[in-house]
mmCIF file of C-alpha atoms and ligand atoms in Angstrom:
data_model
loop_
_atom_site.group_PDB
_atom_site.id
_atom_site.type_symbol
_atom_site.label_atom_id
_atom_site.label_comp_id
_atom_site.label_asym_id
_atom_site.label_seq_id
_atom_site.Cartn_x
_atom_site.Cartn_y
_atom_site.Cartn_z
ATOM 1 C CA MET A 1 94.569 0.739 148.713
ATOM 2 C CA ASN A 2 97.176 2.336 150.991
ATOM 3 C CA HIS A 3 96.406 5.619 152.780
ATOM 4 C CA LEU A 4 98.207 7.684 150.113
ATOM 5 C CA GLU A 5 96.117 6.173 147.337
ATOM 6 C CA HIS A 6 92.987 7.304 149.175
ATOM 7 C CA GLN A 7 94.064 10.865 148.365
ATOM 8 C CA LEU A 8 93.816 10.015 144.651
ATOM 9 C CA ASP A 9 90.713 9.538 142.550
ATOM 10 C CA TYR A 10 90.418 6.390 140.406
ATOM 11 C CA PRO A 11 87.531 7.146 138.004
ATOM 12 C CA TRP A 12 87.348 3.523 136.798
ATOM 13 C CA GLY A 13 87.604 2.014 140.286
ATOM 14 C CA GLU A 14 88.880 -1.558 140.223
ATOM 15 C CA ALA A 15 88.215 -2.073 136.502
ATOM 16 C CA VAL A 16 91.147 -3.181 134.348
ATOM 17 C CA PRO A 17 91.076 -4.270 130.703
ATOM 18 C CA GLU A 18 90.897 -8.018 130.016
ATOM 19 C CA PRO A 19 93.945 -9.430 128.177
ATOM 20 C CA GLY A 20 93.695 -8.475 124.499
ATOM 21 C CA ARG A 21 90.865 -6.015 125.185
ATOM 22 C CA THR A 22 90.699 -2.265 125.857
ATOM 23 C CA ILE A 23 88.759 0.254 127.938
ATOM 24 C CA GLU A 24 88.031 3.655 126.362
ATOM 25 C CA LEU A 25 89.090 6.405 128.809
ATOM 26 C CA ALA A 26 88.492 9.505 126.674
ATOM 27 C CA PRO A 27 87.383 9.964 123.065
ATOM 28 C CA GLY A 28 89.888 7.982 120.970
ATOM 29 C CA VAL A 29 92.048 7.045 123.995
ATOM 30 C CA ARG A 30 92.035 3.328 124.843
ATOM 31 C CA TRP A 31 93.748 1.486 127.707
ATOM 32 C CA LEU A 32 95.203 -2.019 127.410
ATOM 33 C CA ARG A 33 97.406 -4.174 129.626
ATOM 34 C CA MET A 34 100.158 -6.691 128.957
ATOM 35 C CA GLY A 35 101.676 -9.149 131.424
ATOM 36 C CA LEU A 36 105.223 -8.935 132.797
ATOM 37 C CA PRO A 37 107.233 -11.796 134.359
ATOM 38 C CA PHE A 38 108.229 -9.778 137.443
ATOM 39 C CA ALA A 39 106.818 -8.908 140.878
ATOM 40 C CA LEU A 40 105.434 -5.924 138.940
ATOM 41 C CA ASP A 41 103.205 -8.116 136.794
ATOM 42 C CA HIS A 42 101.682 -5.763 134.209
ATOM 43 C CA ILE A 43 102.251 -2.712 132.026
ATOM 44 C CA ASN A 44 99.589 -0.349 130.735
ATOM 45 C CA LEU A 45 99.730 0.579 127.051
ATOM 46 C CA TRP A 46 97.629 3.060 125.128
ATOM 47 C CA LEU A 47 95.930 3.364 121.745
ATOM 48 C CA LEU A 48 95.294 6.856 120.394
ATOM 49 C CA ARG A 49 92.994 7.394 117.443
ATOM 50 C CA ASP A 50 95.233 8.807 114.719
ATOM 51 C CA ARG A 51 95.252 9.969 111.093
ATOM 52 C CA ASP A 52 98.240 9.964 108.769
ATOM 53 C CA GLU A 53 99.410 12.661 106.343
ATOM 54 C CA ALA A 54 97.297 11.184 103.566
ATOM 55 C CA GLY A 55 94.187 11.433 105.758
ATOM 56 C CA ARG A 56 94.034 7.684 106.403
ATOM 57 C CA GLU A 57 92.384 6.830 109.723
ATOM 58 C CA GLY A 58 94.076 4.486 112.195
ATOM 59 C CA TRP A 59 95.783 4.267 115.573
ATOM 60 C CA ALA A 60 98.967 5.334 117.308
ATOM 61 C CA ILE A 61 100.314 2.812 119.825
ATOM 62 C CA VAL A 62 102.016 4.188 122.951
ATOM 63 C CA ASP A 63 104.459 1.643 124.449
ATOM 64 C CA CYS A 64 104.806 -2.012 123.496
ATOM 65 C CA GLY A 65 105.327 -4.664 126.196
ATOM 66 C CA ILE A 66 108.307 -7.034 126.316
ATOM 67 C CA THR A 67 109.213 -9.458 123.547
ATOM 68 C CA ASN A 68 107.619 -12.857 124.138
ATOM 69 C CA ASP A 69 104.931 -15.012 122.559
ATOM 70 C CA ALA A 70 102.272 -14.105 125.121
ATOM 71 C CA THR A 71 102.612 -10.376 124.436
ATOM 72 C CA ARG A 72 102.553 -10.926 120.659
ATOM 73 C CA ALA A 73 99.414 -13.069 121.028
ATOM 74 C CA ALA A 74 97.716 -10.417 123.178
ATOM 75 C CA TRP A 75 98.538 -7.781 120.553
ATOM 76 C CA GLU A 76 96.979 -9.973 117.833
ATOM 77 C CA GLN A 77 93.789 -10.059 119.929
ATOM 78 C CA VAL A 78 93.873 -6.269 120.164
ATOM 79 C CA PHE A 79 94.381 -5.957 116.401
ATOM 80 C CA ALA A 80 91.478 -8.326 115.734
ATOM 81 C CA HIS A 81 88.951 -6.778 118.126
ATOM 82 C CA GLU A 82 89.942 -3.331 119.311
ATOM 83 C CA LEU A 83 91.075 -1.264 116.298
ATOM 84 C CA ASP A 84 87.646 -0.868 114.637
ATOM 85 C CA GLY A 85 89.172 -2.514 111.552
ATOM 86 C CA LEU A 86 91.742 0.280 111.177
ATOM 87 C CA PRO A 87 95.539 -0.019 110.880
ATOM 88 C CA VAL A 88 98.290 1.033 113.265
ATOM 89 C CA LEU A 89 99.939 4.187 111.865
ATOM 90 C CA ARG A 90 102.839 4.715 114.267
ATOM 91 C CA VAL A 91 104.479 3.384 117.416
ATOM 92 C CA ILE A 92 105.408 5.885 120.136
ATOM 93 C CA VAL A 93 107.675 4.771 122.994
ATOM 94 C CA THR A 94 108.062 6.758 126.214
ATOM 95 C CA HIS A 95 111.490 5.345 127.125
ATOM 96 C CA MET A 96 114.042 2.580 126.630
ATOM 97 C CA HIS A 97 113.081 0.151 129.407
ATOM 98 C CA PRO A 98 112.257 -3.374 128.173
ATOM 99 C CA ASP A 99 108.551 -3.345 129.058
ATOM 100 C CA HIS A 100 108.106 -0.172 126.985
ATOM 101 C CA VAL A 101 110.328 -0.685 123.921
ATOM 102 C CA GLY A 102 110.544 -4.508 123.868
ATOM 103 C CA LEU A 103 108.178 -5.275 120.989
ATOM 104 C CA ALA A 104 108.711 -2.037 119.034
ATOM 105 C CA HIS A 105 110.708 -3.984 116.418
ATOM 106 C CA TRP A 106 107.848 -6.413 115.811
ATOM 107 C CA LEU A 107 105.056 -3.814 115.916
ATOM 108 C CA THR A 108 106.801 -1.445 113.481
ATOM 109 C CA GLU A 109 107.557 -4.323 111.074
ATOM 110 C CA ARG A 110 104.102 -5.871 111.436
ATOM 111 C CA TRP A 111 102.460 -2.584 110.358
ATOM 112 C CA GLY A 112 105.276 -1.034 108.275
ATOM 113 C CA VAL A 113 105.326 2.090 110.450
ATOM 114 C CA ARG A 114 107.844 4.318 112.191
ATOM 115 C CA LEU A 115 109.028 4.264 115.800
ATOM 116 C CA TRP A 116 108.826 7.660 117.553
ATOM 117 C CA ILE A 117 111.128 7.974 120.593
ATOM 118 C CA SER A 118 113.686 10.369 122.099
ATOM 119 C CA ALA A 119 117.104 10.097 120.443
ATOM 120 C CA THR A 120 118.815 9.381 123.769
ATOM 121 C CA ASP A 121 116.547 6.470 124.577
ATOM 122 C CA TRP A 122 116.720 5.080 121.038
ATOM 123 C CA ASN A 123 120.510 5.038 121.276
ATOM 124 C CA ALA A 124 120.485 3.598 124.792
ATOM 125 C CA ALA A 125 118.046 0.857 123.742
ATOM 126 C CA ARG A 126 120.124 -0.017 120.650
ATOM 127 C CA MET A 127 123.276 -0.188 122.734
ATOM 128 C CA ALA A 128 121.686 -2.272 125.484
ATOM 129 C CA SER A 129 120.104 -4.765 123.076
ATOM 130 C CA GLN A 130 123.362 -5.295 121.148
ATOM 131 C CA ALA A 131 125.971 -5.047 123.912
ATOM 132 C CA THR A 132 127.754 -8.197 124.982
ATOM 133 C CA THR A 133 129.468 -6.403 127.855
ATOM 134 C CA GLY A 134 128.699 -3.321 129.898
ATOM 135 C CA PHE A 135 125.073 -4.132 130.707
ATOM 136 C CA GLY A 136 124.660 -6.547 133.571
ATOM 137 C CA GLY A 137 127.326 -9.220 133.739
ATOM 138 C CA GLU A 138 130.804 -8.597 135.139
ATOM 139 C CA THR A 139 130.659 -4.799 135.144
ATOM 140 C CA ALA A 140 127.363 -4.703 137.032
ATOM 141 C CA ALA A 141 128.564 -7.350 139.492
ATOM 142 C CA ALA A 142 131.765 -5.386 140.196
ATOM 143 C CA PHE A 143 129.756 -2.171 140.612
ATOM 144 C CA MET A 144 127.335 -3.827 143.056
ATOM 145 C CA ALA A 145 130.286 -5.318 144.991
ATOM 146 C CA SER A 146 131.908 -1.880 145.267
ATOM 147 C CA HIS A 147 128.693 -0.760 146.980
ATOM 148 C CA GLY A 148 128.712 -3.668 149.416
ATOM 149 C CA LEU A 149 126.557 -6.309 147.683
ATOM 150 C CA THR A 150 129.226 -9.000 148.057
ATOM 151 C CA ASP A 151 126.987 -11.993 148.824
ATOM 152 C CA PRO A 152 128.378 -14.762 146.530
ATOM 153 C CA ALA A 153 124.948 -16.024 145.428
ATOM 154 C CA ALA A 154 123.761 -12.517 144.439
ATOM 155 C CA GLN A 155 127.101 -11.843 142.708
ATOM 156 C CA ALA A 156 126.830 -15.081 140.697
ATOM 157 C CA LYS A 157 123.280 -14.252 139.610
ATOM 158 C CA ILE A 158 124.183 -10.716 138.515
ATOM 159 C CA ARG A 159 127.190 -12.041 136.523
ATOM 160 C CA ALA A 160 124.926 -14.540 134.808
ATOM 161 C CA ARG A 161 122.530 -11.818 133.620
ATOM 162 C CA SER A 162 124.793 -10.337 130.949
ATOM 163 C CA ASN A 163 122.161 -10.491 128.188
ATOM 164 C CA TYR A 164 119.192 -9.772 130.422
ATOM 165 C CA TYR A 165 118.013 -6.725 128.444
ATOM 166 C CA ALA A 166 118.412 -8.464 125.081
ATOM 167 C CA THR A 167 116.158 -11.337 126.131
ATOM 168 C CA MET A 168 113.291 -8.828 126.395
ATOM 169 C CA VAL A 169 114.487 -6.458 123.668
ATOM 170 C CA PRO A 170 116.271 -8.626 121.080
ATOM 171 C CA GLN A 171 116.144 -5.854 118.485
ATOM 172 C CA VAL A 172 115.410 -2.142 118.263
ATOM 173 C CA PRO A 173 114.129 -0.623 114.997
ATOM 174 C CA ARG A 174 117.060 0.608 112.883
ATOM 175 C CA GLN A 175 115.316 3.884 112.126
ATOM 176 C CA PHE A 176 113.276 6.234 114.276
ATOM 177 C CA ARG A 177 111.657 9.635 114.412
ATOM 178 C CA ARG A 178 112.950 11.857 117.152
ATOM 179 C CA LEU A 179 110.770 13.172 119.989
ATOM 180 C CA LEU A 180 112.057 16.287 121.771
ATOM 181 C CA CYS A 181 110.760 18.139 124.812
ATOM 182 C CA GLY A 182 108.194 20.727 123.681
ATOM 183 C CA ASP A 183 107.380 18.996 120.377
ATOM 184 C CA VAL A 184 103.653 19.038 119.647
ATOM 185 C CA LEU A 185 102.334 15.923 117.915
ATOM 186 C CA ARG A 186 99.011 16.078 116.114
ATOM 187 C CA ILE A 187 97.468 12.683 116.819
ATOM 188 C CA GLY A 188 94.009 12.388 115.278
ATOM 189 C CA ASP A 189 91.939 15.364 116.429
ATOM 190 C CA HIS A 190 94.178 16.353 119.334
ATOM 191 C CA ASP A 191 97.549 17.956 120.016
ATOM 192 C CA TRP A 192 99.910 16.152 122.396
ATOM 193 C CA THR A 193 102.931 17.974 123.860
ATOM 194 C CA CYS A 194 106.108 15.982 124.575
ATOM 195 C CA LEU A 195 107.462 16.554 128.094
ATOM 196 C CA ALA A 196 110.946 15.210 128.772
ATOM 197 C CA GLY A 197 111.681 13.768 132.200
ATOM 198 C CA HIS A 198 114.988 12.645 133.683
ATOM 199 C CA GLY A 199 116.180 10.485 136.551
ATOM 200 C CA HIS A 200 114.271 7.296 135.599
ATOM 201 C CA ALA A 201 115.445 6.792 132.018
ATOM 202 C CA PRO A 202 117.915 8.875 129.994
ATOM 203 C CA GLU A 203 115.275 11.018 128.211
ATOM 204 C CA HIS A 204 111.768 9.841 129.090
ATOM 205 C CA ILE A 205 108.938 11.447 127.107
ATOM 206 C CA SER A 206 105.500 11.928 128.670
ATOM 207 C CA LEU A 207 102.646 13.166 126.471
ATOM 208 C CA HIS A 208 100.118 15.794 127.496
ATOM 209 C CA SER A 209 96.925 16.705 125.654
ATOM 210 C CA GLU A 210 95.427 19.935 126.906
ATOM 211 C CA SER A 211 92.227 19.516 124.883
ATOM 212 C CA LEU A 212 91.598 16.028 126.306
ATOM 213 C CA GLY A 213 92.919 16.890 129.792
ATOM 214 C CA VAL A 214 95.069 13.736 129.684
ATOM 215 C CA LEU A 215 98.702 13.079 130.625
ATOM 216 C CA ILE A 216 100.346 9.840 129.495
ATOM 217 C CA SER A 217 102.879 9.883 132.319
ATOM 218 C CA GLY A 218 104.788 6.715 131.411
ATOM 219 C CA ASP A 219 106.895 5.725 134.427
ATOM 220 C CA MET A 220 107.519 9.293 135.646
ATOM 221 C CA VAL A 221 104.393 9.455 137.835
ATOM 222 C CA LEU A 222 102.863 6.203 139.121
ATOM 223 C CA PRO A 223 99.935 6.126 141.566
ATOM 224 C CA ARG A 224 100.874 3.248 143.876
ATOM 225 C CA ILE A 225 104.603 2.580 143.681
ATOM 226 C CA SER A 226 107.398 5.117 143.501
ATOM 227 C CA THR A 227 109.252 5.351 140.191
ATOM 228 C CA ASN A 228 112.610 3.603 140.193
ATOM 229 C CA VAL A 229 115.396 6.181 140.393
ATOM 230 C CA SER A 230 118.681 4.304 140.145
ATOM 231 C CA VAL A 231 122.388 4.683 139.615
ATOM 232 C CA ILE A 232 123.724 1.941 137.323
ATOM 233 C CA ASP A 233 127.239 0.778 136.516
ATOM 234 C CA LEU A 234 127.501 2.766 133.269
ATOM 235 C CA GLU A 235 127.501 6.091 135.161
ATOM 236 C CA PRO A 236 128.687 5.388 138.722
ATOM 237 C CA GLU A 237 128.692 9.042 139.875
ATOM 238 C CA ALA A 238 125.262 9.823 138.374
ATOM 239 C CA ASN A 239 122.894 12.005 140.404
ATOM 240 C CA PRO A 240 119.423 11.012 139.133
ATOM 241 C CA LEU A 241 117.359 11.862 142.229
ATOM 242 C CA PRO A 242 117.421 15.683 141.900
ATOM 243 C CA LEU A 243 116.782 15.245 138.166
ATOM 244 C CA TYR A 244 113.723 13.134 138.884
ATOM 245 C CA LEU A 245 112.345 15.461 141.569
ATOM 246 C CA ARG A 246 112.840 18.487 139.311
ATOM 247 C CA SER A 247 111.166 16.696 136.379
ATOM 248 C CA ILE A 248 108.017 15.828 138.302
ATOM 249 C CA ALA A 249 107.915 19.287 139.923
ATOM 250 C CA ALA A 250 107.657 20.714 136.386
ATOM 251 C CA LEU A 251 104.424 18.716 135.895
ATOM 252 C CA ARG A 252 102.752 20.959 138.485
ATOM 253 C CA ALA A 253 102.249 23.348 135.567
ATOM 254 C CA LEU A 254 99.512 20.992 134.293
ATOM 255 C CA PRO A 255 95.908 21.410 135.504
ATOM 256 C CA PRO A 256 95.182 19.665 138.857
ATOM 257 C CA ASP A 257 92.251 17.712 137.369
ATOM 258 C CA THR A 258 94.399 16.155 134.614
ATOM 259 C CA LEU A 259 93.601 12.475 134.026
ATOM 260 C CA VAL A 260 96.933 10.672 134.486
ATOM 261 C CA LEU A 261 97.585 7.489 132.498
ATOM 262 C CA PRO A 262 100.499 5.710 134.239
ATOM 263 C CA SER A 263 102.433 2.713 132.900
ATOM 264 C CA HIS A 264 101.701 0.704 136.052
ATOM 265 C CA GLY A 265 98.619 0.864 138.283
ATOM 266 C CA LYS A 266 95.323 2.506 137.316
ATOM 267 C CA PRO A 267 94.399 5.787 135.622
ATOM 268 C CA PHE A 268 93.876 8.469 138.253
ATOM 269 C CA ARG A 269 93.225 12.109 139.041
ATOM 270 C CA GLY A 270 95.275 13.888 141.697
ATOM 271 C CA LEU A 271 98.498 14.697 139.835
ATOM 272 C CA HIS A 272 99.497 17.497 142.197
ATOM 273 C CA GLU A 273 98.794 15.371 145.306
ATOM 274 C CA ARG A 274 100.835 12.516 143.854
ATOM 275 C CA ILE A 275 103.792 14.802 143.056
ATOM 276 C CA ALA A 276 103.673 16.091 146.658
ATOM 277 C CA GLN A 277 103.564 12.489 147.959
ATOM 278 C CA LEU A 278 106.583 11.509 145.865
ATOM 279 C CA HIS A 279 108.566 14.529 147.043
ATOM 280 C CA ALA A 280 107.672 13.669 150.669
ATOM 281 C CA HIS A 281 108.649 10.012 150.089
ATOM 282 C CA HIS A 282 112.131 10.922 148.851
ATOM 283 C CA ASP A 283 112.570 13.569 151.565
ATOM 284 C CA GLU A 284 111.879 10.836 154.148
ATOM 285 C CA ARG A 285 114.302 8.407 152.483
ATOM 286 C CA LEU A 286 117.000 11.110 152.385
ATOM 287 C CA ALA A 287 116.403 11.788 156.093
ATOM 288 C CA ASP A 288 116.769 8.033 156.807
ATOM 289 C CA VAL A 289 120.065 7.962 154.900
ATOM 290 C CA ARG A 290 121.335 11.085 156.706
ATOM 291 C CA GLY A 291 120.448 9.522 160.067
ATOM 292 C CA ALA A 292 122.135 6.197 159.303
ATOM 293 C CA CYS A 293 125.293 7.855 157.940
ATOM 294 C CA ALA A 294 125.522 10.078 161.041
ATOM 295 C CA ARG A 295 125.574 6.968 163.266
ATOM 296 C CA GLU A 296 128.264 5.078 161.333
ATOM 297 C CA PRO A 297 129.680 4.794 157.810
ATOM 298 C CA GLN A 298 127.240 3.080 155.452
ATOM 299 C CA THR A 299 127.389 1.225 152.165
ATOM 300 C CA ALA A 300 124.505 1.139 149.696
ATOM 301 C CA ALA A 301 123.959 -2.507 150.682
ATOM 302 C CA SER A 302 123.940 -1.814 154.434
ATOM 303 C CA LEU A 303 121.207 0.785 153.847
ATOM 304 C CA LEU A 304 118.816 -1.668 152.154
ATOM 305 C CA PRO A 305 117.032 -2.658 155.418
ATOM 306 C CA VAL A 306 116.752 1.045 156.302
ATOM 307 C CA LEU A 307 115.266 2.039 152.918
ATOM 308 C CA PHE A 308 113.242 -1.103 152.122
ATOM 309 C CA ARG A 309 111.559 -2.724 155.088
ATOM 310 C CA ARG A 310 110.584 -5.931 153.281
ATOM 311 C CA ALA A 311 112.187 -9.003 151.722
ATOM 312 C CA LEU A 312 113.520 -8.437 148.190
ATOM 313 C CA ASP A 313 114.130 -10.952 145.389
ATOM 314 C CA LEU A 314 117.222 -10.517 143.171
ATOM 315 C CA HIS A 315 115.397 -8.427 140.544
ATOM 316 C CA GLN A 316 114.141 -6.152 143.335
ATOM 317 C CA THR A 317 117.533 -6.160 145.098
ATOM 318 C CA THR A 318 119.382 -4.810 142.056
ATOM 319 C CA PHE A 319 116.741 -2.067 141.660
ATOM 320 C CA ALA A 320 116.926 -1.367 145.412
ATOM 321 C CA MET A 321 120.735 -1.129 145.267
ATOM 322 C CA GLY A 322 120.429 1.380 142.424
ATOM 323 C CA GLU A 323 117.941 3.397 144.517
ATOM 324 C CA SER A 324 120.161 3.265 147.588
ATOM 325 C CA ILE A 325 123.165 4.535 145.595
ATOM 326 C CA ALA A 326 120.957 7.282 144.085
ATOM 327 C CA HIS A 327 120.077 8.587 147.558
ATOM 328 C CA LEU A 328 123.703 8.340 148.727
ATOM 329 C CA ASN A 329 125.031 10.069 145.607
ATOM 330 C CA ALA A 330 122.466 12.864 146.025
ATOM 331 C CA LEU A 331 123.727 13.646 149.533
ATOM 332 C CA TRP A 332 127.394 13.079 148.589
ATOM 333 C CA LEU A 333 127.196 15.387 145.554
ATOM 334 C CA ALA A 334 125.303 17.996 147.625
ATOM 335 C CA GLY A 335 128.300 18.015 149.998
ATOM 336 C CA GLU A 336 126.467 16.508 152.997
ATOM 337 C CA LEU A 337 128.293 13.150 152.930
ATOM 338 C CA SER A 338 131.861 12.178 152.151
ATOM 339 C CA ARG A 339 132.775 8.804 150.702
ATOM 340 C CA SER A 340 135.858 6.661 150.924
ATOM 341 C CA LEU A 341 137.053 3.448 149.323
ATOM 342 C CA GLY A 342 138.055 0.828 151.924
ATOM 343 C CA ASP A 343 140.867 -1.701 151.631
ATOM 344 C CA ASP A 344 138.122 -4.231 150.930
ATOM 345 C CA GLY A 345 137.189 -2.327 147.735
ATOM 346 C CA VAL A 346 133.860 -1.191 149.192
ATOM 347 C CA ILE A 347 132.700 2.446 149.108
ATOM 348 C CA ARG A 348 131.397 3.839 152.431
ATOM 349 C CA PHE A 349 129.586 7.094 152.977
ATOM 350 C CA GLN A 350 129.558 9.163 156.151
ATOM 351 C CA THR A 351 128.389 12.539 157.380
ATOM 352 C CA ARG A 352 130.892 15.281 156.648
HETATM 353 ZN ZN1 LIG B 401 110.812 2.559 133.103
#
């Protein structure tokens, strides 16, 4: 545990569910984990005891895992041992990232049930899974080059990843039910309020149950790592950092003892402390960027050693580039930095 995690309370300590098994965290709320083929090697998913309109008992699934045989096999174990013999009644997805929506197509077909997701993320997921250009590939490589990531090996790898999303999300259900901020879902015996968050995904939905004292935070609030807040090639002048900070600030309205169920890491209490930590983290990163840009003009790539003081693989480098651009855009769009396009086609930022 790092020193910030010591300020949080992990009620289940080091316990994590075995593959294909669950841990009950609150009445009718079960925690499961699926593997991921990244440095971030797992995602947490949730089962909520549910009842359909006809009064049939069953389960709602929250988030899915990526599409591969191992995740399907782990789900079959869950179906066999962890559902008390009851069916899945719906699939809820917090946002469009592959580890969350990946297997929604298979789960909804397997059980003949509806996908519930925000309209923005459903559209973004459909587009990303079907696009042959515009996600990764040439456009992403050109965008990264314009921000100084010109290393030929990195450029070649980014160009080669044109169907990266589709490998993990080959399909998205053709129909969905829309989740909107403020919607209240009756899931089993409890109400869950949808809370939209921005800056990480287009329209991320977290779910809060007042009666259970539980927040399914998705990727908006994570206990150990900071949520990825990135600018990507589709919206080069995006300003996601203030959106993210505002979204998590709004979660201060929830009770301080709320049990937070994050998509990565372990369930914890200390929501307000964690929000304060994340605000402090980004304030520090913004101060680092201000300092570097006051010394000399900077590109997003030249800031990587300032923002990330560790070695990064390509997957992490593209995320880190997105984060670096997000911090630069925040200061540029707030009027603190100016930016200019050099003869070499690279954008540089400097203090106004
Ligand atoms: Zn995500």
